[in-house]
Amino acid sequence: MTNRIKDDAPLAASHRDAGAVPAAAPARVTLADIARAAGVSRMTVSNALNNRTGVSREMRKTIQHVAKDLGYVTNWAAKKLSDTRSNAESGIVGVIAELHTPYMAEIAGAISSAVRDCHRDMLVYSLPEPGRDLPGNVLDLLLDSVDGVISVLPRESIDLPALIQARVPVVAVDPLAIDDAVPWVAGDNYQGAQLAVRHLIALGHREIAFLAGEDDRYSARERLRAFRDTMAEAGLEVRADRIIDAKFLQELGRSGTENLLQSQTPPTAIFAANDVSALGAMTAIQAAGLSVPHDISLIGFDDLPLARQMLPGLTTIRQPYPEIGRAAVRLLFEIKAMGGQTPPPGKHILLPVWLIERGSTARLQPSKPR
């Protein structure tokens, strides 16, 4: 098998009488309030109120009494959706994501499609700012309403092991780091970077630069590792000044490429760790009066919609978005069927990726012997 391919409406505004002053609504009692009053963790409160295992009968009664005394009101709308189904694939799937980047939005969309195909319901929370921690009230809502959580976060914004300890089914997609305690799904970053570098080498390129991603992310480290390994296997030098810290960002992809072009021996090809930084690279190359691919070949990673919109179209590595979404949802249902128990350590799903050839890569011209 080859891994190569050629190529809401806005919400209605509510109406209010002019000058009317709404009465202040009483503050909603949260799981954190109950936890403080009962002297236990928020996870223990969630388990007790949702009849999960791991809480003694005495503790469950104590927490229920505290909740009643505080005036706690269960999220009955979510409960109704969850309780109308009884099989292992029932209930609401919670998705926590950063939707500020095109890649994360693609992944979240794939999960949404997979959940919809299973005729399930989904509750999505997008962090308001990159790198922000998940607010406590949102975690309360998730623990009170959903039967499992899929995390699509590039950073540690939520304590996934703690959720697992509370027997909440959890799956991470393209996680920040590999943790055997957290089941995860991802495209094969190492294989994808291998395909990209081998493609450039097959076209005759020997002087290849790399626009690296954020070094604290597993995907970025795997792509860099594969770049180094594949260059070494071909007997090619990996120069430190040709590995640019672009952090997956367009502006750093552009400035990094500008620096590469100003060197005494510019590269003949650039591999960008994602399509967004590749867009910055293409902008810099064309602004310098050079041509892609006749002067410099360029390849990205992810196959976002913008890769097809660039001129020329960007050769890139396609992530298996639909398969990632389906695998994450399927794994979540498997964990739920086990009563929220964590699968054996090391449970993960690594999916193959593909090289998509478009117009941004070409064979090295004889006039460019570098």
Tab-separated table of C-alpha atoms in Angstrom:
chain	number	residue	atom	x	y	z
A	1	MET	CA	0.000	0.000	0.000
A	2	THR	CA	1.333	3.426	-0.961
A	3	ASN	CA	0.930	6.520	1.164
A	4	ARG	CA	0.934	8.945	-1.766
A	5	ILE	CA	-1.916	10.750	-3.509
A	6	LYS	CA	-1.721	13.108	-6.531
A	7	ASP	CA	-3.432	15.446	-6.947
A	8	ASP	CA	-25.279	28.896	12.867
A	9	ALA	CA	-27.038	31.188	11.889
A	10	PRO	CA	-26.554	33.765	14.679
A	11	LEU	CA	-28.557	33.198	17.829
A	12	ALA	CA	-31.724	35.272	17.993
A	13	ALA	CA	-31.552	38.094	20.496
A	14	SER	CA	-33.877	37.807	23.470
A	15	HIS	CA	-36.476	40.551	23.919
A	16	ARG	CA	-36.878	42.513	27.130
A	17	ASP	CA	-39.167	45.331	28.170
A	18	ALA	CA	-37.336	48.630	27.991
A	19	GLY	CA	-36.197	49.728	31.386
A	20	ALA	CA	-36.933	46.400	33.033
A	21	VAL	CA	-34.341	45.358	35.570
A	22	PRO	CA	-33.997	41.577	35.795
A	23	ALA	CA	-33.903	40.098	39.265
A	24	ALA	CA	-30.533	38.743	40.272
A	25	ALA	CA	-30.502	34.980	39.888
A	26	PRO	CA	-29.228	33.008	42.853
A	27	ALA	CA	-25.749	31.634	42.355
A	28	ARG	CA	-25.827	28.043	41.159
A	29	VAL	CA	-24.335	25.584	43.616
A	30	THR	CA	-21.404	23.798	42.007
A	31	LEU	CA	-19.625	20.526	42.632
A	32	ALA	CA	-16.736	22.552	44.051
A	33	ASP	CA	-19.083	24.087	46.655
A	34	ILE	CA	-20.271	20.646	47.727
A	35	ALA	CA	-16.698	19.325	47.791
A	36	ARG	CA	-15.567	22.137	50.110
A	37	ALA	CA	-18.521	21.616	52.448
A	38	ALA	CA	-18.074	17.838	52.561
A	39	GLY	CA	-14.289	17.949	52.798
A	40	VAL	CA	-13.764	15.749	49.734
A	41	SER	CA	-12.581	16.207	46.160
A	42	ARG	CA	-14.738	17.452	43.307
A	43	MET	CA	-14.245	14.089	41.579
A	44	THR	CA	-15.617	12.243	44.622
A	45	VAL	CA	-18.687	14.489	44.613
A	46	SER	CA	-19.236	13.818	40.924
A	47	ASN	CA	-18.934	10.070	41.429
A	48	ALA	CA	-21.366	10.131	44.349
A	49	LEU	CA	-24.021	12.230	42.623
A	50	ASN	CA	-23.757	10.278	39.380
A	51	ASN	CA	-23.873	6.864	41.107
A	52	ARG	CA	-20.430	5.854	39.872
A	53	THR	CA	-18.362	3.234	41.625
A	54	GLY	CA	-15.486	4.039	43.950
A	55	VAL	CA	-17.515	5.821	46.663
A	56	SER	CA	-18.677	4.104	49.846
A	57	ARG	CA	-22.372	4.020	50.714
A	58	GLU	CA	-21.800	6.196	53.789
A	59	MET	CA	-19.820	8.785	51.846
A	60	ARG	CA	-22.422	8.820	49.069
A	61	LYS	CA	-25.188	9.540	51.605
A	62	THR	CA	-23.120	12.268	53.258
A	63	ILE	CA	-22.465	13.995	49.944
A	64	GLN	CA	-26.106	13.719	48.916
A	65	HIS	CA	-27.202	15.318	52.211
A	66	VAL	CA	-24.668	18.139	51.810
A	67	ALA	CA	-25.820	18.735	48.235
A	68	LYS	CA	-29.450	18.882	49.344
A	69	ASP	CA	-28.685	21.275	52.204
A	70	LEU	CA	-26.825	23.608	49.835
A	71	GLY	CA	-29.681	23.566	47.336
A	72	TYR	CA	-27.770	21.800	44.594
A	73	VAL	CA	-29.794	21.347	41.409
A	74	THR	CA	-28.819	18.550	39.026
A	75	ASN	CA	-28.465	19.399	35.343
A	76	TRP	CA	-31.686	17.578	34.524
A	77	ALA	CA	-31.634	18.438	30.817
A	78	ALA	CA	-28.357	16.627	30.377
A	79	LYS	CA	-29.467	13.829	32.679
A	80	LYS	CA	-32.577	13.269	30.613
A	81	LEU	CA	-30.526	12.927	27.440
A	82	SER	CA	-28.181	10.513	29.168
A	83	ASP	CA	-30.821	8.431	30.932
A	84	THR	CA	-32.977	7.818	27.840
A	85	ARG	CA	-30.409	5.311	26.612
A	86	SER	CA	-29.123	2.277	28.453
A	87	ASN	CA	-26.582	0.606	26.181
A	88	ALA	CA	-22.810	0.988	26.464
A	89	GLU	CA	-22.725	3.622	23.717
A	90	SER	CA	-25.263	5.934	25.326
A	91	GLY	CA	-25.091	9.393	26.756
A	92	ILE	CA	-23.306	12.606	25.952
A	93	VAL	CA	-19.727	12.922	24.724
A	94	GLY	CA	-17.886	15.919	26.125
A	95	VAL	CA	-15.221	17.493	23.897
A	96	ILE	CA	-12.700	19.977	25.279
A	97	ALA	CA	-10.713	21.758	22.586
A	98	GLU	CA	-8.766	24.810	21.525
A	99	LEU	CA	-10.531	25.852	18.333
A	100	HIS	CA	-8.211	28.794	17.663
A	101	THR	CA	-6.073	26.899	15.151
A	102	PRO	CA	-7.207	25.359	11.842
A	103	TYR	CA	-5.750	21.973	12.798
A	104	MET	CA	-7.615	21.726	16.109
A	105	ALA	CA	-10.823	22.834	14.381
A	106	GLU	CA	-10.411	20.049	11.801
A	107	ILE	CA	-9.951	17.450	14.539
A	108	ALA	CA	-12.955	18.714	16.518
A	109	GLY	CA	-15.067	18.653	13.357
A	110	ALA	CA	-14.073	15.041	12.691
A	111	ILE	CA	-15.054	14.041	16.231
A	112	SER	CA	-18.369	15.853	15.844
A	113	SER	CA	-19.118	13.913	12.656
A	114	ALA	CA	-18.227	10.614	14.332
A	115	VAL	CA	-20.483	11.341	17.316
A	116	ARG	CA	-23.323	12.358	15.003
A	117	ASP	CA	-22.905	9.174	12.955
A	118	CYS	CA	-23.378	7.205	16.184
A	119	HIS	CA	-26.608	9.137	16.886
A	120	ARG	CA	-25.191	10.467	20.122
A	121	ASP	CA	-25.148	13.919	21.676
A	122	MET	CA	-22.092	16.095	22.176
A	123	LEU	CA	-21.167	18.952	24.495
A	124	VAL	CA	-18.226	21.049	23.245
A	125	TYR	CA	-16.187	23.523	25.248
A	126	SER	CA	-13.525	25.623	23.546
A	127	LEU	CA	-10.953	27.288	25.770
A	128	PRO	CA	-11.302	31.077	25.317
A	129	GLU	CA	-7.540	31.584	25.009
A	130	PRO	CA	-4.698	29.252	24.017
A	131	GLY	CA	-2.968	27.762	27.036
A	132	ARG	CA	-5.711	28.675	29.527
A	133	ASP	CA	-6.674	26.131	32.179
A	134	LEU	CA	-10.149	24.671	32.086
A	135	PRO	CA	-12.374	26.769	34.404
A	136	GLY	CA	-13.696	24.914	37.436
A	137	ASN	CA	-17.338	25.605	36.580
A	138	VAL	CA	-16.866	24.050	33.143
A	139	LEU	CA	-15.297	20.971	34.709
A	140	ASP	CA	-18.301	20.800	37.051
A	141	LEU	CA	-20.638	20.893	34.057
A	142	LEU	CA	-18.714	18.143	32.314
A	143	LEU	CA	-18.606	15.902	35.361
A	144	ASP	CA	-22.306	16.501	35.953
A	145	SER	CA	-23.467	16.042	32.369
A	146	VAL	CA	-21.293	13.826	30.204
A	147	ASP	CA	-20.451	10.146	30.142
A	148	GLY	CA	-16.975	10.591	28.694
A	149	VAL	CA	-14.481	13.254	27.637
A	150	ILE	CA	-12.393	13.585	24.468
A	151	SER	CA	-9.569	16.071	24.919
A	152	VAL	CA	-8.290	17.952	21.865
A	153	LEU	CA	-5.805	20.169	23.654
A	154	PRO	CA	-2.208	20.897	22.604
A	155	ARG	CA	-1.350	21.917	26.167
A	156	GLU	CA	-1.994	20.629	29.677
A	157	SER	CA	-5.159	22.618	30.366
A	158	ILE	CA	-6.940	19.817	32.220
A	159	ASP	CA	-5.789	17.047	34.558
A	160	LEU	CA	-6.752	14.012	32.477
A	161	PRO	CA	-5.255	11.442	34.895
A	162	ALA	CA	-7.446	12.921	37.647
A	163	LEU	CA	-10.536	12.408	35.502
A	164	ILE	CA	-9.476	8.829	34.874
A	165	GLN	CA	-8.962	8.329	38.610
A	166	ALA	CA	-12.575	9.474	39.032
A	167	ARG	CA	-13.592	6.768	36.530
A	168	VAL	CA	-14.641	9.289	33.899
A	169	PRO	CA	-13.897	7.745	30.474
A	170	VAL	CA	-11.207	9.886	28.818
A	171	VAL	CA	-9.464	9.819	25.429
A	172	ALA	CA	-6.847	12.316	24.232
A	173	VAL	CA	-6.378	13.212	20.564
A	174	ASP	CA	-2.877	14.201	19.405
A	175	PRO	CA	-1.800	14.696	23.033
A	176	LEU	CA	0.823	17.100	24.292
A	177	ALA	CA	2.835	14.192	25.649
A	178	ILE	CA	2.568	10.423	25.715
A	179	ASP	CA	1.190	9.213	29.029
A	180	ASP	CA	0.423	5.518	29.429
A	181	ALA	CA	-2.303	6.452	31.905
A	182	VAL	CA	-4.264	8.318	29.214
A	183	PRO	CA	-5.583	6.459	26.141
A	184	TRP	CA	-4.895	8.449	22.978
A	185	VAL	CA	-5.372	8.608	19.212
A	186	ALA	CA	-3.125	10.363	16.683
A	187	GLY	CA	-1.878	10.338	13.134
A	188	ASP	CA	1.595	8.854	12.683
A	189	ASN	CA	3.788	11.948	12.947
A	190	TYR	CA	7.054	10.062	12.483
A	191	GLN	CA	5.835	8.262	9.366
A	192	GLY	CA	4.520	11.527	7.914
A	193	ALA	CA	7.815	13.344	8.343
A	194	GLN	CA	9.630	10.382	6.790
A	195	LEU	CA	7.358	10.571	3.745
A	196	ALA	CA	7.967	14.305	3.405
A	197	VAL	CA	11.766	14.133	3.602
A	198	ARG	CA	12.010	11.067	1.361
A	199	HIS	CA	9.863	12.841	-1.223
A	200	LEU	CA	12.267	15.794	-1.307
A	201	ILE	CA	15.313	13.520	-1.462
A	202	ALA	CA	13.755	11.548	-4.339
A	203	LEU	CA	13.425	14.841	-6.224
A	204	GLY	CA	17.185	15.362	-5.939
A	205	HIS	CA	17.259	17.771	-2.997
A	206	ARG	CA	20.151	17.495	-0.579
A	207	GLU	CA	20.102	20.895	1.120
A	208	ILE	CA	16.847	20.672	3.082
A	209	ALA	CA	15.745	22.978	5.901
A	210	PHE	CA	13.126	22.225	8.544
A	211	LEU	CA	10.631	24.631	10.130
A	212	ALA	CA	10.086	22.897	13.471
A	213	GLY	CA	7.007	23.028	15.702
A	214	GLU	CA	6.675	23.656	19.439
A	215	ASP	CA	9.280	21.462	21.093
A	216	ASP	CA	7.075	20.694	24.110
A	217	ARG	CA	4.545	18.869	21.916
A	218	TYR	CA	4.787	15.179	21.109
A	219	SER	CA	3.818	15.683	17.455
A	220	ALA	CA	6.541	18.293	16.936
A	221	ARG	CA	9.209	16.144	18.585
A	222	GLU	CA	8.268	13.134	16.456
A	223	ARG	CA	8.419	15.159	13.224
A	224	LEU	CA	11.825	16.580	14.153
A	225	ARG	CA	13.114	13.134	15.114
A	226	ALA	CA	11.985	11.687	11.785
A	227	PHE	CA	13.555	14.605	9.892
A	228	ARG	CA	16.925	13.982	11.541
A	229	ASP	CA	16.724	10.200	11.137
A	230	THR	CA	15.675	10.291	7.478
A	231	MET	CA	18.368	12.801	6.549
A	232	ALA	CA	20.982	10.682	8.341
A	233	GLU	CA	19.794	7.494	6.608
A	234	ALA	CA	20.383	9.230	3.270
A	235	GLY	CA	23.854	10.328	4.358
A	236	LEU	CA	22.833	13.997	4.406
A	237	GLU	CA	24.081	16.581	6.864
A	238	VAL	CA	21.596	18.066	9.316
A	239	ARG	CA	22.822	21.601	9.867
A	240	ALA	CA	21.747	23.309	13.083
A	241	ASP	CA	21.201	26.607	11.258
A	242	ARG	CA	18.674	24.905	8.987
A	243	ILE	CA	16.394	23.803	11.816
A	244	ILE	CA	14.201	26.813	12.530
A	245	ASP	CA	12.036	27.117	15.649
A	246	ALA	CA	8.800	28.176	13.932
A	247	LYS	CA	6.446	26.872	16.673
A	248	PHE	CA	3.768	25.932	14.105
A	249	LEU	CA	3.134	29.677	13.526
A	250	GLN	CA	2.742	31.491	10.206
A	251	GLU	CA	4.706	34.582	11.243
A	252	LEU	CA	7.654	32.521	12.526
A	253	GLY	CA	7.534	30.393	9.387
A	254	ARG	CA	7.900	33.569	7.358
A	255	SER	CA	10.672	35.176	9.430
A	256	GLY	CA	12.549	31.884	9.684
A	257	THR	CA	12.431	31.441	5.919
A	258	GLU	CA	13.633	35.005	5.397
A	259	ASN	CA	16.689	34.150	7.492
A	260	LEU	CA	17.287	30.968	5.477
A	261	LEU	CA	17.146	32.898	2.202
A	262	GLN	CA	19.736	35.393	3.449
A	263	SER	CA	22.314	32.703	4.218
A	264	GLN	CA	25.290	32.177	1.898
A	265	THR	CA	23.956	28.787	0.820
A	266	PRO	CA	20.144	28.838	0.989
A	267	PRO	CA	18.388	25.460	1.000
A	268	THR	CA	16.808	24.137	-2.180
A	269	ALA	CA	13.867	22.688	-0.237
A	270	ILE	CA	12.005	23.407	2.994
A	271	PHE	CA	9.945	20.977	5.056
A	272	ALA	CA	7.514	22.826	7.335
A	273	ALA	CA	6.180	20.940	10.356
A	274	ASN	CA	2.664	22.150	9.569
A	275	ASP	CA	0.751	23.870	6.773
A	276	VAL	CA	0.385	27.130	8.706
A	277	SER	CA	4.150	27.682	8.962
A	278	ALA	CA	4.450	26.529	5.338
A	279	LEU	CA	2.136	29.391	4.357
A	280	GLY	CA	4.518	31.802	6.060
A	281	ALA	CA	7.441	30.204	4.225
A	282	MET	CA	5.737	30.532	0.844
A	283	THR	CA	4.956	34.187	1.540
A	284	ALA	CA	8.633	34.872	2.317
A	285	ILE	CA	9.894	33.009	-0.758
A	286	GLN	CA	7.555	34.825	-3.122
A	287	ALA	CA	8.210	38.197	-1.472
A	288	ALA	CA	11.919	37.650	-2.199
A	289	GLY	CA	11.112	37.337	-5.904
A	290	LEU	CA	11.713	33.599	-5.943
A	291	SER	CA	9.485	30.866	-7.311
A	292	VAL	CA	7.931	27.858	-5.601
A	293	PRO	CA	8.871	25.212	-6.683
A	294	HIS	CA	11.365	26.269	-9.388
A	295	ASP	CA	13.714	28.024	-6.963
A	296	ILE	CA	12.722	26.313	-3.708
A	297	SER	CA	10.503	23.298	-3.118
A	298	LEU	CA	8.170	23.462	-0.136
A	299	ILE	CA	6.223	20.768	1.706
A	300	GLY	CA	3.909	21.024	4.722
A	301	PHE	CA	2.086	18.743	7.140
A	302	ASP	CA	-1.654	18.292	8.010
A	303	ASP	CA	-3.402	18.986	4.650
A	304	LEU	CA	-5.595	21.773	5.967
A	305	PRO	CA	-8.011	23.523	3.563
A	306	LEU	CA	-5.485	26.355	3.181
A	307	ALA	CA	-3.044	23.896	1.548
A	308	ARG	CA	-5.405	23.599	-1.421
A	309	GLN	CA	-5.940	27.363	-1.566
A	310	MET	CA	-2.262	28.313	-1.791
A	311	LEU	CA	-0.705	29.136	-5.171
A	312	PRO	CA	0.832	26.832	-6.082
A	313	GLY	CA	-1.078	24.192	-4.150
A	314	LEU	CA	0.945	22.906	-1.212
A	315	THR	CA	2.422	19.422	-1.280
A	316	THR	CA	1.780	18.146	2.229
A	317	ILE	CA	1.099	15.212	4.539
A	318	ARG	CA	-2.572	14.414	4.965
A	319	GLN	CA	-3.857	13.653	8.443
A	320	PRO	CA	-6.627	10.994	8.531
A	321	TYR	CA	-9.159	13.332	10.154
A	322	PRO	CA	-12.322	11.180	9.761
A	323	GLU	CA	-10.479	8.090	10.980
A	324	ILE	CA	-9.095	9.985	13.989
A	325	GLY	CA	-12.592	11.114	14.945
A	326	ARG	CA	-14.098	7.648	14.592
A	327	ALA	CA	-11.240	5.973	16.472
A	328	ALA	CA	-11.472	8.433	19.384
A	329	VAL	CA	-15.230	7.963	19.750
A	330	ARG	CA	-14.970	4.177	19.428
A	331	LEU	CA	-12.229	4.029	22.062
A	332	LEU	CA	-14.273	6.215	24.401
A	333	PHE	CA	-17.258	3.870	24.074
A	334	GLU	CA	-15.010	0.876	24.772
A	335	ILE	CA	-13.784	2.496	27.982
A	336	LYS	CA	-17.341	3.354	28.994
A	337	ALA	CA	-18.386	-0.263	28.441
A	338	MET	CA	-15.665	-1.211	30.940
A	339	GLY	CA	-17.336	0.968	33.558
A	340	GLY	CA	-14.868	3.809	33.132
A	341	GLN	CA	-11.902	1.600	33.927
A	342	THR	CA	-8.715	2.618	32.184
A	343	PRO	CA	-7.587	0.227	29.429
A	344	PRO	CA	-4.267	-1.569	29.933
A	345	PRO	CA	-1.272	0.822	30.023
A	346	GLY	CA	-0.069	1.922	26.609
A	347	LYS	CA	-3.490	1.755	24.952
A	348	HIS	CA	-3.207	3.998	21.936
A	349	ILE	CA	-4.179	4.139	18.279
A	350	LEU	CA	-1.653	5.379	15.707
A	351	LEU	CA	-3.165	5.945	12.261
A	352	PRO	CA	-1.334	6.098	8.903
A	353	VAL	CA	-0.904	9.371	7.016
A	354	TRP	CA	-0.401	10.104	3.290
A	355	LEU	CA	1.749	12.252	1.056
A	356	ILE	CA	-0.369	14.590	-1.088
A	357	GLU	CA	1.553	15.848	-4.111
A	358	ARG	CA	0.580	19.264	-5.442
A	359	GLY	CA	2.515	22.010	-7.153
A	360	SER	CA	4.923	23.224	-4.476
A	361	THR	CA	7.593	20.538	-4.943
A	362	ALA	CA	9.631	19.764	-8.055
A	363	ARG	CA	12.803	18.007	-9.124
A	364	LEU	CA	15.978	19.953	-8.376
A	365	GLN	CA	17.019	21.891	-11.474
A	366	PRO	CA	20.506	21.199	-12.924
A	367	SER	CA	21.316	24.893	-12.494
A	368	LYS	CA	20.943	24.446	-8.731
A	369	PRO	CA	23.653	21.937	-7.771
A	370	ARG	CA	23.514	22.668	-4.000
